Amino acid sequence: MEVAAEILAEEFPWLGLLPEADLPAFVTDFVTAARISADLGEWSVLTQALREWKATAAVYTDPALVRALTEPSEAAKGWEQLCQTARSNTWEAWVGLTERPTSLENPARRHRLRGALADREVGGKVLLQWQYEVTASGRIWYCPDPDRRIVWIVHAGPGHPKLTE
């Protein structure tokens, strides 16, 4: 597993941003997605897995953001700031999150986080954690609870760390 992670890190340098504990999960996801894509002859499965892992790696460039996504936060304040900077996009995001929180209809804007950020405990229940890109820099992190039909906004804000390519 370590050898595979080292080889993949040559192709995807942003893997160096992930915690070491997440690398086995990345390798497993990469291999699974590559096999599925090859079998289907449709590479969107692998593309989506890479997009989600890269978005997760970008979060790790900002320690304050990692804390905000793993600890209790003031999501309402961030939501308000986001609304002030991108009202129509925030409204569009709200509609999408309330009607179709796990839809991949726009995978460039909405995707799951992976690794240690893949899930989050909300109200005593472990839920999948997603990211919605409202603007080029504005983000909403949320956890859909399908059993209760609730979407928990765990963090929102007008800014996001940028990966240097």
mmCIF file of N, CA and C in Angstrom, residues 18-129:
data_model
loop_
_atom_site.group_PDB
_atom_site.id
_atom_site.type_symbol
_atom_site.label_atom_id
_atom_site.label_comp_id
_atom_site.label_asym_id
_atom_site.label_seq_id
_atom_site.Cartn_x
_atom_site.Cartn_y
_atom_site.Cartn_z
ATOM 1 N N LEU A 18 -2.463 15.393 2.264
ATOM 2 C CA LEU A 18 -3.343 14.525 3.051
ATOM 3 C C LEU A 18 -2.604 13.961 4.259
ATOM 4 N N PRO A 19 -3.326 13.734 5.350
ATOM 5 C CA PRO A 19 -2.704 13.040 6.480
ATOM 6 C C PRO A 19 -2.281 11.637 6.039
ATOM 7 N N GLU A 20 -1.196 11.163 6.573
ATOM 8 C CA GLU A 20 -0.687 9.841 6.197
ATOM 9 C C GLU A 20 -1.735 8.751 6.412
ATOM 10 N N ALA A 21 -2.559 8.919 7.423
ATOM 11 C CA ALA A 21 -3.589 7.922 7.717
ATOM 12 C C ALA A 21 -4.630 7.814 6.602
ATOM 13 N N ASP A 22 -4.764 8.852 5.760
ATOM 14 C CA ASP A 22 -5.736 8.827 4.666
ATOM 15 C C ASP A 22 -5.206 8.173 3.397
ATOM 16 N N LEU A 23 -3.902 8.002 3.291
ATOM 17 C CA LEU A 23 -3.318 7.475 2.051
ATOM 18 C C LEU A 23 -3.803 6.071 1.689
ATOM 19 N N PRO A 24 -3.929 5.134 2.642
ATOM 20 C CA PRO A 24 -4.480 3.818 2.252
ATOM 21 C C PRO A 24 -5.899 3.910 1.690
ATOM 22 N N ALA A 25 -6.714 4.791 2.247
ATOM 23 C CA ALA A 25 -8.082 4.955 1.738
ATOM 24 C C ALA A 25 -8.048 5.539 0.326
ATOM 25 N N PHE A 26 -7.128 6.488 0.078
ATOM 26 C CA PHE A 26 -6.993 7.041 -1.266
ATOM 27 C C PHE A 26 -6.605 5.954 -2.264
ATOM 28 N N VAL A 27 -5.606 5.164 -1.917
ATOM 29 C CA VAL A 27 -5.143 4.102 -2.822
ATOM 30 C C VAL A 27 -6.289 3.134 -3.122
ATOM 31 N N THR A 28 -7.013 2.733 -2.096
ATOM 32 C CA THR A 28 -8.144 1.824 -2.284
ATOM 33 C C THR A 28 -9.196 2.445 -3.190
ATOM 34 N N ASP A 29 -9.567 3.715 -2.929
ATOM 35 C CA ASP A 29 -10.552 4.394 -3.769
ATOM 36 C C ASP A 29 -10.058 4.523 -5.206
ATOM 37 N N PHE A 30 -8.775 4.867 -5.374
ATOM 38 C CA PHE A 30 -8.203 5.041 -6.707
ATOM 39 C C PHE A 30 -8.274 3.738 -7.498
ATOM 40 N N VAL A 31 -7.829 2.659 -6.883
ATOM 41 C CA VAL A 31 -7.817 1.366 -7.569
ATOM 42 C C VAL A 31 -9.242 0.919 -7.902
ATOM 43 N N THR A 32 -10.155 1.058 -6.949
ATOM 44 C CA THR A 32 -11.552 0.673 -7.183
ATOM 45 C C THR A 32 -12.156 1.487 -8.317
ATOM 46 N N ALA A 33 -11.966 2.809 -8.267
ATOM 47 C CA ALA A 33 -12.531 3.674 -9.310
ATOM 48 C C ALA A 33 -11.899 3.386 -10.672
ATOM 49 N N ALA A 34 -10.592 3.121 -10.695
ATOM 50 C CA ALA A 34 -9.919 2.808 -11.962
ATOM 51 C C ALA A 34 -10.453 1.501 -12.554
ATOM 52 N N ARG A 35 -10.661 0.503 -11.701
ATOM 53 C CA ARG A 35 -11.200 -0.775 -12.186
ATOM 54 C C ARG A 35 -12.607 -0.609 -12.737
ATOM 55 N N ILE A 36 -13.442 0.111 -11.999
ATOM 56 C CA ILE A 36 -14.820 0.341 -12.452
ATOM 57 C C ILE A 36 -14.813 1.107 -13.769
ATOM 58 N N SER A 37 -13.990 2.158 -13.829
ATOM 59 C CA SER A 37 -13.920 2.965 -15.048
ATOM 60 C C SER A 37 -13.457 2.135 -16.232
ATOM 61 N N ALA A 38 -12.428 1.319 -16.022
ATOM 62 C CA ALA A 38 -11.924 0.480 -17.113
ATOM 63 C C ALA A 38 -12.983 -0.524 -17.561
ATOM 64 N N ASP A 39 -13.690 -1.104 -16.590
ATOM 65 C CA ASP A 39 -14.715 -2.090 -16.911
ATOM 66 C C ASP A 39 -15.863 -1.458 -17.697
ATOM 67 N N LEU A 40 -16.248 -0.245 -17.310
ATOM 68 C CA LEU A 40 -17.350 0.433 -17.993
ATOM 69 C C LEU A 40 -16.917 1.157 -19.255
ATOM 70 N N GLY A 41 -15.604 1.414 -19.357
ATOM 71 C CA GLY A 41 -15.135 2.238 -20.465
ATOM 72 C C GLY A 41 -15.570 3.677 -20.305
ATOM 73 N N GLU A 42 -15.829 4.071 -19.075
ATOM 74 C CA GLU A 42 -16.329 5.410 -18.737
ATOM 75 C C GLU A 42 -15.473 5.941 -17.593
ATOM 76 N N TRP A 43 -14.639 6.929 -17.867
ATOM 77 C CA TRP A 43 -13.644 7.377 -16.888
ATOM 78 C C TRP A 43 -14.170 8.418 -15.910
ATOM 79 N N SER A 44 -15.446 8.746 -15.976
ATOM 80 C CA SER A 44 -15.996 9.739 -15.049
ATOM 81 C C SER A 44 -15.968 9.246 -13.603
ATOM 82 N N VAL A 45 -16.014 7.949 -13.386
ATOM 83 C CA VAL A 45 -15.963 7.409 -12.019
ATOM 84 C C VAL A 45 -14.603 7.737 -11.400
ATOM 85 N N LEU A 46 -13.530 7.502 -12.125
ATOM 86 C CA LEU A 46 -12.190 7.816 -11.633
ATOM 87 C C LEU A 46 -11.999 9.326 -11.508
ATOM 88 N N THR A 47 -12.489 10.070 -12.486
ATOM 89 C CA THR A 47 -12.375 11.530 -12.447
ATOM 90 C C THR A 47 -13.045 12.092 -11.207
ATOM 91 N N GLN A 48 -14.233 11.582 -10.883
ATOM 92 C CA GLN A 48 -14.958 12.076 -9.705
ATOM 93 C C GLN A 48 -14.214 11.728 -8.424
ATOM 94 N N ALA A 49 -13.680 10.522 -8.313
ATOM 95 C CA ALA A 49 -12.927 10.131 -7.114
ATOM 96 C C ALA A 49 -11.715 11.046 -6.934
ATOM 97 N N LEU A 50 -11.006 11.325 -8.015
ATOM 98 C CA LEU A 50 -9.840 12.212 -7.933
ATOM 99 C C LEU A 50 -10.249 13.633 -7.567
ATOM 100 N N ARG A 51 -11.347 14.111 -8.132
ATOM 101 C CA ARG A 51 -11.839 15.456 -7.814
ATOM 102 C C ARG A 51 -12.155 15.569 -6.321
ATOM 103 N N GLU A 52 -12.804 14.540 -5.760
ATOM 104 C CA GLU A 52 -13.172 14.563 -4.342
ATOM 105 C C GLU A 52 -11.936 14.521 -3.442
ATOM 106 N N TRP A 53 -10.965 13.690 -3.788
ATOM 107 C CA TRP A 53 -9.745 13.616 -2.979
ATOM 108 C C TRP A 53 -8.943 14.908 -3.081
ATOM 109 N N LYS A 54 -8.890 15.505 -4.271
ATOM 110 C CA LYS A 54 -8.145 16.758 -4.435
ATOM 111 C C LYS A 54 -8.811 17.879 -3.639
ATOM 112 N N ALA A 55 -10.142 17.922 -3.634
ATOM 113 C CA ALA A 55 -10.857 18.921 -2.832
ATOM 114 C C ALA A 55 -10.578 18.717 -1.349
ATOM 115 N N THR A 56 -10.495 17.464 -0.941
ATOM 116 C CA THR A 56 -10.179 17.155 0.456
ATOM 117 C C THR A 56 -8.762 17.616 0.781
ATOM 118 N N ALA A 57 -7.823 17.363 -0.116
ATOM 119 C CA ALA A 57 -6.433 17.789 0.107
ATOM 120 C C ALA A 57 -6.356 19.305 0.233
ATOM 121 N N ALA A 58 -7.133 20.028 -0.564
ATOM 122 C CA ALA A 58 -7.121 21.495 -0.507
ATOM 123 C C ALA A 58 -7.532 22.008 0.864
ATOM 124 N N VAL A 59 -8.447 21.310 1.504
ATOM 125 C CA VAL A 59 -8.881 21.718 2.845
ATOM 126 C C VAL A 59 -7.705 21.710 3.811
ATOM 127 N N TYR A 60 -6.804 20.749 3.655
ATOM 128 C CA TYR A 60 -5.680 20.606 4.584
ATOM 129 C C TYR A 60 -4.640 21.711 4.455
ATOM 130 N N THR A 61 -4.775 22.600 3.476
ATOM 131 C CA THR A 61 -3.851 23.727 3.387
ATOM 132 C C THR A 61 -4.165 24.799 4.415
ATOM 133 N N ASP A 62 -5.308 24.686 5.055
ATOM 134 C CA ASP A 62 -5.733 25.678 6.046
ATOM 135 C C ASP A 62 -6.102 24.981 7.352
ATOM 136 N N PRO A 63 -5.186 24.980 8.346
ATOM 137 C CA PRO A 63 -5.459 24.293 9.608
ATOM 138 C C PRO A 63 -6.734 24.784 10.309
ATOM 139 N N ALA A 64 -7.032 26.071 10.180
ATOM 140 C CA ALA A 64 -8.254 26.595 10.805
ATOM 141 C C ALA A 64 -9.488 25.978 10.151
ATOM 142 N N LEU A 65 -9.421 25.775 8.848
ATOM 143 C CA LEU A 65 -10.550 25.161 8.152
ATOM 144 C C LEU A 65 -10.702 23.700 8.548
ATOM 145 N N VAL A 66 -9.602 22.982 8.703
ATOM 146 C CA VAL A 66 -9.661 21.587 9.155
ATOM 147 C C VAL A 66 -10.338 21.528 10.518
ATOM 148 N N ARG A 67 -9.953 22.425 11.424
ATOM 149 C CA ARG A 67 -10.602 22.453 12.743
ATOM 150 C C ARG A 67 -12.088 22.745 12.604
ATOM 151 N N ALA A 68 -12.426 23.689 11.725
ATOM 152 C CA ALA A 68 -13.833 24.047 11.536
ATOM 153 C C ALA A 68 -14.651 22.883 10.999
ATOM 154 N N LEU A 69 -14.017 22.019 10.204
ATOM 155 C CA LEU A 69 -14.734 20.884 9.625
ATOM 156 C C LEU A 69 -14.750 19.658 10.519
ATOM 157 N N THR A 70 -13.953 19.670 11.574
ATOM 158 C CA THR A 70 -13.892 18.509 12.459
ATOM 159 C C THR A 70 -14.361 18.824 13.868
ATOM 160 N N GLU A 71 -14.587 20.085 14.164
ATOM 161 C CA GLU A 71 -15.057 20.500 15.482
ATOM 162 C C GLU A 71 -16.347 21.297 15.317
ATOM 163 N N PRO A 72 -17.088 21.462 16.407
ATOM 164 C CA PRO A 72 -18.293 22.295 16.313
ATOM 165 C C PRO A 72 -17.946 23.688 15.777
ATOM 166 N N SER A 73 -18.811 24.247 14.957
ATOM 167 C CA SER A 73 -18.516 25.541 14.339
ATOM 168 C C SER A 73 -19.711 26.466 14.371
ATOM 169 N N GLU A 74 -19.477 27.678 13.915
ATOM 170 C CA GLU A 74 -20.529 28.677 13.806
ATOM 171 C C GLU A 74 -20.929 28.800 12.338
ATOM 172 N N ALA A 75 -21.579 27.782 11.838
ATOM 173 C CA ALA A 75 -21.938 27.745 10.419
ATOM 174 C C ALA A 75 -22.863 28.895 10.036
ATOM 175 N N ALA A 76 -23.722 29.314 10.930
ATOM 176 C CA ALA A 76 -24.673 30.380 10.604
ATOM 177 C C ALA A 76 -23.962 31.683 10.253
ATOM 178 N N LYS A 77 -22.908 32.003 10.983
ATOM 179 C CA LYS A 77 -22.159 33.229 10.704
ATOM 180 C C LYS A 77 -21.518 33.156 9.325
ATOM 181 N N GLY A 78 -20.919 32.023 9.011
ATOM 182 C CA GLY A 78 -20.311 31.843 7.697
ATOM 183 C C GLY A 78 -21.338 31.888 6.583
ATOM 184 N N TRP A 79 -22.509 31.314 6.844
ATOM 185 C CA TRP A 79 -23.584 31.337 5.852
ATOM 186 C C TRP A 79 -23.991 32.776 5.550
ATOM 187 N N GLU A 80 -24.117 33.574 6.588
ATOM 188 C CA GLU A 80 -24.498 34.979 6.414
ATOM 189 C C GLU A 80 -23.449 35.718 5.582
ATOM 190 N N GLN A 81 -22.176 35.497 5.858
ATOM 191 C CA GLN A 81 -21.114 36.137 5.082
ATOM 192 C C GLN A 81 -21.165 35.683 3.626
ATOM 193 N N LEU A 82 -21.424 34.426 3.419
ATOM 194 C CA LEU A 82 -21.526 33.890 2.065
ATOM 195 C C LEU A 82 -22.701 34.522 1.328
ATOM 196 N N CYS A 83 -23.820 34.675 2.000
ATOM 197 C CA CYS A 83 -24.996 35.303 1.390
ATOM 198 C C CYS A 83 -24.712 36.750 0.988
ATOM 199 N N GLN A 84 -23.917 37.446 1.776
ATOM 200 C CA GLN A 84 -23.596 38.839 1.467
ATOM 201 C C GLN A 84 -22.720 38.956 0.228
ATOM 202 N N THR A 85 -21.901 37.956 -0.031
ATOM 203 C CA THR A 85 -20.991 38.031 -1.171
ATOM 204 C C THR A 85 -21.536 37.368 -2.429
ATOM 205 N N ALA A 86 -22.464 36.427 -2.279
ATOM 206 C CA ALA A 86 -22.969 35.688 -3.450
ATOM 207 C C ALA A 86 -24.408 35.256 -3.218
ATOM 208 N N ARG A 87 -25.299 36.218 -3.079
ATOM 209 C CA ARG A 87 -26.686 35.913 -2.725
ATOM 210 C C ARG A 87 -27.360 34.930 -3.683
ATOM 211 N N SER A 88 -27.304 35.178 -4.991
ATOM 212 C CA SER A 88 -28.033 34.292 -5.916
ATOM 213 C C SER A 88 -27.416 32.897 -5.952
ATOM 214 N N ASN A 89 -26.087 32.808 -5.920
ATOM 215 C CA ASN A 89 -25.456 31.489 -5.912
ATOM 216 C C ASN A 89 -25.752 30.740 -4.616
ATOM 217 N N THR A 90 -25.812 31.474 -3.503
ATOM 218 C CA THR A 90 -26.112 30.834 -2.227
ATOM 219 C C THR A 90 -27.552 30.316 -2.237
ATOM 220 N N TRP A 91 -28.457 31.071 -2.815
ATOM 221 C CA TRP A 91 -29.847 30.616 -2.928
ATOM 222 C C TRP A 91 -29.925 29.357 -3.788
ATOM 223 N N GLU A 92 -29.214 29.353 -4.913
ATOM 224 C CA GLU A 92 -29.183 28.179 -5.786
ATOM 225 C C GLU A 92 -28.623 26.964 -5.038
ATOM 226 N N ALA A 93 -27.579 27.195 -4.252
ATOM 227 C CA ALA A 93 -26.995 26.113 -3.449
ATOM 228 C C ALA A 93 -28.009 25.606 -2.432
ATOM 229 N N TRP A 94 -28.695 26.516 -1.768
ATOM 230 C CA TRP A 94 -29.678 26.131 -0.754
ATOM 231 C C TRP A 94 -30.768 25.247 -1.370
ATOM 232 N N VAL A 95 -31.265 25.648 -2.521
ATOM 233 C CA VAL A 95 -32.303 24.858 -3.191
ATOM 234 C C VAL A 95 -31.758 23.469 -3.523
ATOM 235 N N GLY A 96 -30.557 23.417 -4.076
ATOM 236 C CA GLY A 96 -29.953 22.132 -4.424
ATOM 237 C C GLY A 96 -29.727 21.244 -3.208
ATOM 238 N N LEU A 97 -29.259 21.840 -2.109
ATOM 239 C CA LEU A 97 -28.988 21.051 -0.907
ATOM 240 C C LEU A 97 -30.265 20.549 -0.245
ATOM 241 N N THR A 98 -31.310 21.342 -0.295
ATOM 242 C CA THR A 98 -32.548 20.905 0.350
ATOM 243 C C THR A 98 -33.322 19.907 -0.512
ATOM 244 N N GLU A 99 -33.207 20.024 -1.835
ATOM 245 C CA GLU A 99 -33.946 19.130 -2.715
ATOM 246 C C GLU A 99 -33.170 17.880 -3.107
ATOM 247 N N ARG A 100 -31.842 18.026 -3.328
ATOM 248 C CA ARG A 100 -31.014 16.927 -3.822
ATOM 249 C C ARG A 100 -29.623 16.983 -3.193
ATOM 250 N N PRO A 101 -29.498 16.762 -1.890
ATOM 251 C CA PRO A 101 -28.210 16.991 -1.222
ATOM 252 C C PRO A 101 -27.069 16.084 -1.660
ATOM 253 N N THR A 102 -27.365 14.910 -2.177
ATOM 254 C CA THR A 102 -26.282 13.995 -2.564
ATOM 255 C C THR A 102 -26.204 13.790 -4.077
ATOM 256 N N SER A 103 -26.881 14.638 -4.822
ATOM 257 C CA SER A 103 -26.870 14.528 -6.277
ATOM 258 C C SER A 103 -25.503 14.935 -6.818
ATOM 259 N N LEU A 104 -25.075 14.236 -7.846
ATOM 260 C CA LEU A 104 -23.827 14.594 -8.521
ATOM 261 C C LEU A 104 -24.119 15.249 -9.870
ATOM 262 N N GLU A 105 -25.276 15.934 -9.956
ATOM 263 C CA GLU A 105 -25.661 16.553 -11.218
ATOM 264 C C GLU A 105 -24.665 17.629 -11.662
ATOM 265 N N ASN A 106 -23.944 18.215 -10.728
ATOM 266 C CA ASN A 106 -22.925 19.204 -11.062
ATOM 267 C C ASN A 106 -21.670 18.857 -10.262
ATOM 268 N N PRO A 107 -20.918 17.833 -10.690
ATOM 269 C CA PRO A 107 -19.800 17.340 -9.889
ATOM 270 C C PRO A 107 -18.655 18.325 -9.712
ATOM 271 N N ALA A 108 -18.581 19.350 -10.537
ATOM 272 C CA ALA A 108 -17.539 20.356 -10.339
ATOM 273 C C ALA A 108 -17.856 21.236 -9.133
ATOM 274 N N ARG A 109 -19.124 21.343 -8.776
ATOM 275 C CA ARG A 109 -19.532 22.170 -7.631
ATOM 276 C C ARG A 109 -19.837 21.361 -6.370
ATOM 277 N N ARG A 110 -20.337 20.158 -6.528
ATOM 278 C CA ARG A 110 -20.806 19.401 -5.365
ATOM 279 C C ARG A 110 -20.159 18.029 -5.342
ATOM 280 N N HIS A 111 -19.521 17.711 -4.211
ATOM 281 C CA HIS A 111 -18.904 16.398 -4.087
ATOM 282 C C HIS A 111 -18.641 16.059 -2.627
ATOM 283 N N ARG A 112 -18.481 14.767 -2.395
ATOM 284 C CA ARG A 112 -18.156 14.284 -1.053
ATOM 285 C C ARG A 112 -16.705 14.584 -0.746
ATOM 286 N N LEU A 113 -16.435 14.768 0.535
ATOM 287 C CA LEU A 113 -15.055 14.823 0.977
ATOM 288 C C LEU A 113 -14.622 13.396 1.274
ATOM 289 N N ARG A 114 -13.331 13.168 1.338
ATOM 290 C CA ARG A 114 -12.809 11.819 1.511
ATOM 291 C C ARG A 114 -11.865 11.743 2.696
ATOM 292 N N GLY A 115 -11.421 10.540 2.973
ATOM 293 C CA GLY A 115 -10.450 10.310 4.049
ATOM 294 C C GLY A 115 -10.997 10.692 5.405
ATOM 295 N N ALA A 116 -10.160 11.323 6.226
ATOM 296 C CA ALA A 116 -10.559 11.697 7.584
ATOM 297 C C ALA A 116 -11.687 12.723 7.589
ATOM 298 N N LEU A 117 -11.892 13.433 6.487
ATOM 299 C CA LEU A 117 -12.973 14.417 6.393
ATOM 300 C C LEU A 117 -14.231 13.839 5.750
ATOM 301 N N ALA A 118 -14.220 12.545 5.439
ATOM 302 C CA ALA A 118 -15.331 11.916 4.727
ATOM 303 C C ALA A 118 -16.618 11.892 5.538
ATOM 304 N N ASP A 119 -16.496 11.813 6.834
ATOM 305 C CA ASP A 119 -17.704 11.803 7.649
ATOM 306 C C ASP A 119 -17.498 12.663 8.879
ATOM 307 N N ARG A 120 -18.617 12.941 9.531
ATOM 308 C CA ARG A 120 -18.619 13.836 10.685
ATOM 309 C C ARG A 120 -19.764 13.423 11.592
ATOM 310 N N GLU A 121 -19.523 13.517 12.873
ATOM 311 C CA GLU A 121 -20.587 13.216 13.825
ATOM 312 C C GLU A 121 -21.443 14.463 14.029
ATOM 313 N N VAL A 122 -22.736 14.300 13.795
ATOM 314 C CA VAL A 122 -23.700 15.383 13.984
ATOM 315 C C VAL A 122 -24.857 14.811 14.778
ATOM 316 N N GLY A 123 -25.108 15.377 15.927
ATOM 317 C CA GLY A 123 -26.217 14.909 16.755
ATOM 318 C C GLY A 123 -26.092 13.458 17.161
ATOM 319 N N GLY A 124 -24.880 12.996 17.391
ATOM 320 C CA GLY A 124 -24.661 11.626 17.825
ATOM 321 C C GLY A 124 -24.690 10.595 16.705
ATOM 322 N N LYS A 125 -24.763 11.060 15.458
ATOM 323 C CA LYS A 125 -24.823 10.151 14.310
ATOM 324 C C LYS A 125 -23.699 10.500 13.341
ATOM 325 N N VAL A 126 -23.031 9.497 12.812
ATOM 326 C CA VAL A 126 -21.960 9.721 11.845
ATOM 327 C C VAL A 126 -22.583 9.832 10.451
ATOM 328 N N LEU A 127 -22.325 10.969 9.801
ATOM 329 C CA LEU A 127 -22.895 11.254 8.484
ATOM 330 C C LEU A 127 -21.792 11.543 7.482
ATOM 331 N N LEU A 128 -22.075 11.327 6.211
ATOM 332 C CA LEU A 128 -21.133 11.677 5.150
ATOM 333 C C LEU A 128 -21.025 13.194 5.066
ATOM 334 N N GLN A 129 -19.813 13.691 4.812
ATOM 335 C CA GLN A 129 -19.593 15.132 4.706
ATOM 336 C C GLN A 129 -19.351 15.506 3.240
#
